[in-house]
Every structure is written in structure tokens, then in C-alpha cells.
Amino acid sequence: MSVRNPVIAGNWKMHMTCSEAKAYMSSFLPLIANTPSDRHIVIAPPFTAISTLAQSIEGTEVELSSQNVHWEDQGAFTAETSPKMLLEHSVKYAIVGHSEPRKYFSESDEQINRRARSAQSNGLIPIVCVGETNEQRERGEAERVIRRQVEQGLEGLDPDKIIVAYEPIWAIGTGKTCESAEANRICALIRNWVGSENLIIQYGGSVKAQNIDELMSMSDIDGVLVGGASLEANSFARIVNFEKS
Ligand code: 13P
């Protein structure tokens, strides 16, 4: 049986200036002084705060993720950031295929796959986000949609060096968490489709202090991707310090 250590990641989205990020870290770091060392604590700040945070987390257990990454090393790709640029700031993970760029910038599964492949081949761990809309769930299409996103998004990737985040879109920023048992059922399906016991699967969508312990007690949920509740140091620290049942 392989060990899938918990990966608790805060996706700050378009929040936090550099000075706010610094102040956050001064409050947050003392709160995780006794966190069990098998837990990965990851923060995905906006690109502008990555360099500042890389300095604040030096010598700590906190790891950094980007919120996206391009597939080329450099070139005429306005607004994009390459793996090489992130590695210079000790970034370890790269979120790709989040539902917000999928929705607002029409990111395709093929583009997401190119981003993930490039991240992985450069030594970053891609966090590939998948999840259905409310309408797709109501039409009974959730599993088909997620399976397509997983199969196309992960094509050609080593499943042992990747994270899949199951984020049902109807649960993001709405306060409506997916029932733990249902989130776990989908995560188990994803594991089965990918065919790797080592695959780390996160749940994301209105994760908060009140539901983290139950979510993390589920057999196929290995971690969480947290939006709103990661923006406040106390609340994210409580999530990182989830209680094992
Ligand atoms: P919320 O935790 O705010 O629902 O956001 C989830 C998310 O999109 C994390 O990537």
C-alpha cells in the first residue's frame, strides 16, 4: 500500500498584494509550528506575490504553487509564465485547468494537457483541476464530463507525479460543499480511471474549518484545494491542522 501524504493547498486566486502576503505569513507561520510533518502545506499566490513569498517561506514547511503555467520556456506569449520562471522562485506545484480560466478564457482540455506536461517535464507537480457544472450534474452528465477532463488532461503524464483536484463548479465560492460521501465517490472513480493507487486527489469547493475533518476522513480524498477560507491565516491554519478521525 502506497503512502499518499495529505496535500493542503490554498489558492489565493486574485487576492493579496505583496505587503498583505507578508503580513499573512507572519500570522500563519506560528500557527503551523506543530503541524504533523507528513502534511504538505501549499500556497498558490498571484504571480506578483511569488517572489515575496519565496523569501517569507524560506526554511519553513510551506511550499509554493503557481496558479497557471505555460508550455513553452519563453517566447511571444503575452500574459503567460513559463516553468523556468517559476522554478527560479522555488515554486513546486502549478495549478492547471482551474474552472475559472476554463470559463473566462475558454481553456481547452488540450491546452490544459500541454500546460501539465510541460510543468511535469520541468519538475513541477501539476495540480490538474476537473469538475462539472450544476447543469451537467442535473442532466446526469457529471461522470462523463469529469472522465473526459481526466483522460484528456492527464494524457501522457506520469500519475505518480501529479495531483488531480476534483472541484465541482457548483461548490466553488458558493458555500455549498459537495457531500463528503459524494466527493469521495467521484475521487474513487477518478483513481480508478487513472489506474494508480499513488495518485493524490484533492477535493475543492467551499472547504472550510467546519467541514475539513470530515472531508479528510474519506478514503479517497488525500487533500484539499481551498479558495476563500485560505485567505485568512487562522482559518487556513485550522484547515491545515485538520483532526484525524
Ligand atoms: P472556494 O474554497 O472559495 O469555494 O474555492 C475553491 C477553489 O476554487 C479552489 O481552487
mmCIF file of C-alpha atoms and ligand atoms in Angstrom:
data_model
loop_
_atom_site.group_PDB
_atom_site.id
_atom_site.type_symbol
_atom_site.label_atom_id
_atom_site.label_comp_id
_atom_site.label_asym_id
_atom_site.label_seq_id
_atom_site.Cartn_x
_atom_site.Cartn_y
_atom_site.Cartn_z
ATOM 1 C CA MET A 1 0.000 0.000 0.000
ATOM 2 C CA SER A 2 1.471 3.303 -1.026
ATOM 3 C CA VAL A 3 1.521 6.351 1.220
ATOM 4 C CA ARG A 4 -0.438 9.337 -0.021
ATOM 5 C CA ASN A 5 0.550 12.183 2.251
ATOM 6 C CA PRO A 6 -2.081 14.923 2.624
ATOM 7 C CA VAL A 7 -1.633 17.969 0.385
ATOM 8 C CA ILE A 8 -3.480 21.013 1.726
ATOM 9 C CA ALA A 9 -3.316 23.883 -0.749
ATOM 10 C CA GLY A 10 -4.611 27.441 -0.547
ATOM 11 C CA ASN A 11 -5.495 29.009 -3.891
ATOM 12 C CA TRP A 12 -5.456 32.740 -3.281
ATOM 13 C CA LYS A 13 -6.828 33.496 -6.773
ATOM 14 C CA MET A 14 -6.597 37.272 -7.486
ATOM 15 C CA HIS A 15 -6.120 38.275 -3.844
ATOM 16 C CA MET A 16 -3.178 39.623 -1.808
ATOM 17 C CA THR A 17 -0.670 42.319 -2.587
ATOM 18 C CA CYS A 18 2.944 41.648 -1.600
ATOM 19 C CA SER A 19 2.566 43.503 1.696
ATOM 20 C CA GLU A 20 -0.648 41.638 2.507
ATOM 21 C CA ALA A 21 1.056 38.339 1.687
ATOM 22 C CA LYS A 22 3.956 39.182 4.024
ATOM 23 C CA ALA A 23 1.589 40.110 6.864
ATOM 24 C CA TYR A 24 -0.384 36.889 6.293
ATOM 25 C CA MET A 25 2.776 34.799 6.584
ATOM 26 C CA SER A 26 3.785 36.427 9.880
ATOM 27 C CA SER A 27 0.428 35.383 11.334
ATOM 28 C CA PHE A 28 0.280 31.982 9.633
ATOM 29 C CA LEU A 29 3.733 30.513 10.303
ATOM 30 C CA PRO A 30 3.430 30.369 14.131
ATOM 31 C CA LEU A 31 0.053 28.607 13.722
ATOM 32 C CA ILE A 32 1.605 25.698 11.834
ATOM 33 C CA ALA A 33 4.603 25.196 14.121
ATOM 34 C CA ASN A 34 3.155 21.889 15.388
ATOM 35 C CA THR A 35 1.542 20.635 12.198
ATOM 36 C CA PRO A 36 2.393 16.941 11.570
ATOM 37 C CA SER A 37 5.347 16.824 9.192
ATOM 38 C CA ASP A 38 3.730 14.371 6.758
ATOM 39 C CA ARG A 39 1.366 17.120 5.563
ATOM 40 C CA HIS A 40 2.231 19.251 2.554
ATOM 41 C CA ILE A 41 1.190 22.873 3.066
ATOM 42 C CA VAL A 42 0.970 24.728 -0.235
ATOM 43 C CA ILE A 43 0.098 28.309 -1.092
ATOM 44 C CA ALA A 44 -0.761 29.431 -4.628
ATOM 45 C CA PRO A 45 -0.457 33.241 -4.596
ATOM 46 C CA PRO A 46 -0.917 35.534 -7.586
ATOM 47 C CA PHE A 47 2.241 35.723 -9.731
ATOM 48 C CA THR A 48 3.125 39.171 -8.369
ATOM 49 C CA ALA A 49 3.490 37.830 -4.798
ATOM 50 C CA ILE A 50 5.503 34.696 -5.629
ATOM 51 C CA SER A 51 8.916 36.270 -5.227
ATOM 52 C CA THR A 52 7.998 37.936 -1.914
ATOM 53 C CA LEU A 53 6.536 34.705 -0.564
ATOM 54 C CA ALA A 54 9.521 32.656 -1.701
ATOM 55 C CA GLN A 55 11.546 34.753 0.751
ATOM 56 C CA SER A 56 8.983 34.577 3.584
ATOM 57 C CA ILE A 57 8.760 30.767 3.463
ATOM 58 C CA GLU A 58 12.474 30.045 3.280
ATOM 59 C CA GLY A 59 13.364 27.442 5.903
ATOM 60 C CA THR A 60 9.691 26.677 6.652
ATOM 61 C CA GLU A 61 7.457 23.734 5.687
ATOM 62 C CA VAL A 62 5.346 25.849 3.348
ATOM 63 C CA GLU A 63 5.601 25.148 -0.381
ATOM 64 C CA LEU A 64 4.593 27.344 -3.314
ATOM 65 C CA SER A 65 2.358 26.739 -6.292
ATOM 66 C CA SER A 66 1.588 28.936 -9.272
ATOM 67 C CA GLN A 67 -1.990 29.409 -10.446
ATOM 68 C CA ASN A 68 -1.114 28.516 -14.048
ATOM 69 C CA VAL A 69 1.902 27.790 -16.244
ATOM 70 C CA HIS A 70 2.669 27.933 -19.967
ATOM 71 C CA TRP A 71 4.081 25.062 -22.011
ATOM 72 C CA GLU A 72 6.955 26.976 -23.657
ATOM 73 C CA ASP A 73 10.162 28.036 -21.927
ATOM 74 C CA GLN A 74 9.914 31.537 -23.392
ATOM 75 C CA GLY A 75 8.503 33.363 -26.390
ATOM 76 C CA ALA A 76 5.850 35.724 -27.664
ATOM 77 C CA PHE A 77 3.090 34.659 -25.272
ATOM 78 C CA THR A 78 1.856 37.857 -23.638
ATOM 79 C CA ALA A 79 0.498 37.366 -20.100
ATOM 80 C CA GLU A 80 1.938 33.855 -19.738
ATOM 81 C CA THR A 81 4.595 32.483 -17.358
ATOM 82 C CA SER A 82 6.990 29.626 -18.107
ATOM 83 C CA PRO A 83 8.033 26.739 -15.829
ATOM 84 C CA LYS A 84 11.618 28.026 -15.853
ATOM 85 C CA MET A 85 10.471 31.406 -14.463
ATOM 86 C CA LEU A 86 8.625 29.679 -11.634
ATOM 87 C CA LEU A 87 11.450 27.315 -10.747
ATOM 88 C CA GLU A 88 13.687 30.317 -10.121
ATOM 89 C CA HIS A 89 11.362 31.192 -7.210
ATOM 90 C CA SER A 90 11.341 27.678 -5.714
ATOM 91 C CA VAL A 91 7.797 27.004 -6.941
ATOM 92 C CA LYS A 92 7.000 23.279 -6.673
ATOM 93 C CA TYR A 93 3.439 22.941 -7.999
ATOM 94 C CA ALA A 94 1.391 24.508 -10.799
ATOM 95 C CA ILE A 95 -2.409 24.611 -10.848
ATOM 96 C CA VAL A 96 -3.723 23.990 -14.362
ATOM 97 C CA GLY A 97 -7.251 23.769 -15.702
ATOM 98 C CA HIS A 98 -8.941 25.600 -12.863
ATOM 99 C CA SER A 99 -12.607 26.184 -13.689
ATOM 100 C CA GLU A 100 -12.115 29.970 -13.693
ATOM 101 C CA PRO A 101 -9.637 30.059 -16.642
ATOM 102 C CA ARG A 102 -11.677 27.272 -18.261
ATOM 103 C CA LYS A 103 -14.752 29.522 -18.034
ATOM 104 C CA TYR A 104 -13.390 33.042 -18.522
ATOM 105 C CA PHE A 105 -10.603 32.270 -21.008
ATOM 106 C CA SER A 106 -12.041 29.174 -22.684
ATOM 107 C CA GLU A 107 -9.101 26.954 -21.732
ATOM 108 C CA SER A 108 -9.431 23.608 -23.508
ATOM 109 C CA ASP A 109 -8.507 20.154 -22.213
ATOM 110 C CA GLU A 110 -5.787 20.073 -24.882
ATOM 111 C CA GLN A 111 -4.220 23.337 -23.652
ATOM 112 C CA ILE A 112 -4.502 22.153 -20.065
ATOM 113 C CA ASN A 113 -2.733 18.934 -21.002
ATOM 114 C CA ARG A 114 0.094 20.872 -22.694
ATOM 115 C CA ARG A 115 0.485 23.027 -19.588
ATOM 116 C CA ALA A 116 0.513 19.973 -17.315
ATOM 117 C CA ARG A 117 3.018 18.070 -19.475
ATOM 118 C CA SER A 118 5.386 20.982 -19.591
ATOM 119 C CA ALA A 119 5.084 21.502 -15.838
ATOM 120 C CA GLN A 120 5.815 17.850 -15.145
ATOM 121 C CA SER A 121 8.722 17.591 -17.555
ATOM 122 C CA ASN A 122 10.277 20.628 -15.870
ATOM 123 C CA GLY A 123 9.950 19.071 -12.418
ATOM 124 C CA LEU A 124 6.836 20.947 -11.239
ATOM 125 C CA ILE A 125 3.887 18.928 -9.908
ATOM 126 C CA PRO A 126 0.789 19.852 -11.908
ATOM 127 C CA ILE A 127 -2.458 20.188 -9.938
ATOM 128 C CA VAL A 128 -4.987 19.412 -12.662
ATOM 129 C CA CYS A 129 -8.483 20.656 -11.786
ATOM 130 C CA VAL A 130 -11.596 18.903 -13.031
ATOM 131 C CA GLY A 131 -15.279 19.247 -12.191
ATOM 132 C CA GLU A 132 -18.782 19.529 -13.544
ATOM 133 C CA THR A 133 -21.225 22.450 -13.639
ATOM 134 C CA ASN A 134 -24.565 22.341 -11.859
ATOM 135 C CA GLU A 135 -26.387 21.876 -15.174
ATOM 136 C CA GLN A 136 -24.152 18.954 -16.140
ATOM 137 C CA ARG A 137 -24.801 17.301 -12.772
ATOM 138 C CA GLU A 138 -28.556 17.806 -13.087
ATOM 139 C CA ARG A 139 -28.524 16.290 -16.568
ATOM 140 C CA GLY A 140 -26.699 13.235 -15.190
ATOM 141 C CA GLU A 141 -23.533 14.058 -17.159
ATOM 142 C CA ALA A 142 -21.137 14.672 -14.277
ATOM 143 C CA GLU A 143 -19.192 11.419 -14.548
ATOM 144 C CA ARG A 144 -18.854 11.622 -18.327
ATOM 145 C CA VAL A 145 -17.595 15.234 -18.165
ATOM 146 C CA ILE A 146 -15.098 14.538 -15.392
ATOM 147 C CA ARG A 147 -13.848 11.396 -17.136
ATOM 148 C CA ARG A 148 -13.205 13.343 -20.339
ATOM 149 C CA GLN A 149 -11.365 16.089 -18.420
ATOM 150 C CA VAL A 150 -9.262 13.493 -16.602
ATOM 151 C CA GLU A 151 -8.437 11.419 -19.676
ATOM 152 C CA GLN A 152 -7.591 14.368 -21.917
ATOM 153 C CA GLY A 153 -5.971 16.479 -19.214
ATOM 154 C CA LEU A 154 -3.686 13.698 -17.967
ATOM 155 C CA GLU A 155 -2.767 12.173 -21.331
ATOM 156 C CA GLY A 156 0.915 11.258 -21.435
ATOM 157 C CA LEU A 157 1.538 12.234 -17.808
ATOM 158 C CA ASP A 158 3.107 10.168 -15.030
ATOM 159 C CA PRO A 159 0.246 9.735 -12.498
ATOM 160 C CA ASP A 160 2.718 9.408 -9.637
ATOM 161 C CA LYS A 161 3.947 12.989 -10.171
ATOM 162 C CA ILE A 162 0.654 14.763 -10.453
ATOM 163 C CA ILE A 163 -2.303 15.862 -8.327
ATOM 164 C CA VAL A 164 -5.890 15.850 -9.517
ATOM 165 C CA ALA A 165 -8.229 18.307 -7.815
ATOM 166 C CA TYR A 166 -11.915 17.445 -8.043
ATOM 167 C CA GLU A 167 -13.700 20.792 -7.830
ATOM 168 C CA PRO A 168 -17.403 20.638 -8.656
ATOM 169 C CA ILE A 169 -18.055 24.097 -10.110
ATOM 170 C CA TRP A 170 -21.374 24.486 -8.281
ATOM 171 C CA ALA A 171 -19.490 24.165 -4.972
ATOM 172 C CA ILE A 172 -16.829 26.817 -5.718
ATOM 173 C CA GLY A 173 -17.325 30.038 -3.799
ATOM 174 C CA THR A 174 -20.967 29.221 -3.138
ATOM 175 C CA GLY A 175 -20.791 27.880 0.407
ATOM 176 C CA LYS A 176 -22.413 24.669 -0.940
ATOM 177 C CA THR A 177 -19.914 21.902 -0.222
ATOM 178 C CA CYS A 178 -20.334 18.627 -2.034
ATOM 179 C CA GLU A 179 -21.385 15.930 0.482
ATOM 180 C CA SER A 180 -18.214 14.150 1.651
ATOM 181 C CA ALA A 181 -19.517 10.753 0.581
ATOM 182 C CA GLU A 182 -20.302 12.016 -2.930
ATOM 183 C CA ALA A 183 -16.947 13.820 -3.230
ATOM 184 C CA ASN A 184 -15.263 10.601 -2.127
ATOM 185 C CA ARG A 185 -17.219 8.542 -4.653
ATOM 186 C CA ILE A 186 -16.064 10.794 -7.507
ATOM 187 C CA CYS A 187 -12.468 10.799 -6.233
ATOM 188 C CA ALA A 188 -12.518 6.966 -6.148
ATOM 189 C CA LEU A 189 -13.827 6.920 -9.737
ATOM 190 C CA ILE A 190 -11.012 9.263 -10.813
ATOM 191 C CA ARG A 191 -8.447 6.987 -9.144
ATOM 192 C CA ASN A 192 -9.958 4.039 -10.962
ATOM 193 C CA TRP A 193 -9.933 5.779 -14.370
ATOM 194 C CA VAL A 194 -6.331 6.877 -13.924
ATOM 195 C CA GLY A 195 -5.405 3.428 -12.599
ATOM 196 C CA SER A 196 -2.898 4.487 -9.956
ATOM 197 C CA GLU A 197 -3.140 3.836 -6.223
ATOM 198 C CA ASN A 198 -0.460 6.501 -5.729
ATOM 199 C CA LEU A 199 -2.428 9.302 -7.390
ATOM 200 C CA ILE A 200 -3.055 12.179 -4.985
ATOM 201 C CA ILE A 201 -6.599 13.510 -5.297
ATOM 202 C CA GLN A 202 -7.818 16.708 -3.688
ATOM 203 C CA TYR A 203 -11.345 17.939 -3.171
ATOM 204 C CA GLY A 204 -12.092 21.647 -3.650
ATOM 205 C CA GLY A 205 -15.245 23.730 -3.296
ATOM 206 C CA SER A 206 -16.274 25.622 -0.146
ATOM 207 C CA VAL A 207 -13.791 23.791 2.060
ATOM 208 C CA LYS A 208 -13.714 25.429 5.482
ATOM 209 C CA ALA A 209 -12.832 24.839 9.119
ATOM 210 C CA GLN A 210 -16.267 23.296 9.726
ATOM 211 C CA ASN A 211 -16.028 20.540 7.104
ATOM 212 C CA ILE A 212 -12.308 19.786 6.781
ATOM 213 C CA ASP A 213 -12.155 17.000 9.389
ATOM 214 C CA GLU A 214 -14.934 15.043 7.739
ATOM 215 C CA LEU A 215 -13.559 15.545 4.212
ATOM 216 C CA MET A 216 -10.088 14.394 5.259
ATOM 217 C CA SER A 217 -11.521 11.253 6.901
ATOM 218 C CA MET A 218 -12.652 9.986 3.478
ATOM 219 C CA SER A 219 -10.751 7.069 1.925
ATOM 220 C CA ASP A 220 -10.037 8.656 -1.472
ATOM 221 C CA ILE A 221 -9.661 12.334 -0.552
ATOM 222 C CA ASP A 222 -5.953 12.955 0.003
ATOM 223 C CA GLY A 223 -6.071 16.700 0.344
ATOM 224 C CA VAL A 224 -7.976 19.870 -0.401
ATOM 225 C CA LEU A 225 -7.716 22.921 -2.647
ATOM 226 C CA VAL A 226 -9.086 25.849 -0.679
ATOM 227 C CA GLY A 227 -10.140 29.225 -2.061
ATOM 228 C CA GLY A 228 -11.938 31.713 0.211
ATOM 229 C CA ALA A 229 -11.068 30.021 3.503
ATOM 230 C CA SER A 230 -7.338 30.151 2.707
ATOM 231 C CA LEU A 231 -7.312 33.970 2.647
ATOM 232 C CA GLU A 232 -7.362 34.317 6.395
ATOM 233 C CA ALA A 233 -4.405 32.871 8.335
ATOM 234 C CA ASN A 234 -6.417 31.440 11.261
ATOM 235 C CA SER A 235 -8.936 29.746 9.089
ATOM 236 C CA PHE A 236 -6.345 28.212 6.736
ATOM 237 C CA ALA A 237 -4.244 27.099 9.712
ATOM 238 C CA ARG A 238 -7.266 25.269 11.166
ATOM 239 C CA ILE A 239 -7.703 23.521 7.804
ATOM 240 C CA VAL A 240 -4.026 22.581 7.631
ATOM 241 C CA ASN A 241 -4.238 21.318 11.222
ATOM 242 C CA PHE A 242 -7.263 19.112 10.458
ATOM 243 C CA GLU A 243 -8.027 16.475 13.043
ATOM 244 C CA LYS A 244 -7.640 12.887 12.014
ATOM 245 C CA SER A 245 -10.555 10.655 12.915
HETATM 246 P P1 13P B 1 -13.689 28.168 -2.557
HETATM 247 O O1 13P B 1 -12.955 27.387 -1.473
HETATM 248 O O2 13P B 1 -13.712 29.627 -2.321
HETATM 249 O O3 13P B 1 -15.035 27.564 -2.825
HETATM 250 O O4 13P B 1 -12.828 27.972 -3.911
HETATM 251 C C1 13P B 1 -12.437 26.711 -4.296
HETATM 252 C C2 13P B 1 -11.447 26.811 -5.396
HETATM 253 O O5 13P B 1 -11.765 27.240 -6.494
HETATM 254 C C3 13P B 1 -10.063 26.432 -5.107
HETATM 255 O O6 13P B 1 -9.301 26.344 -6.260
#
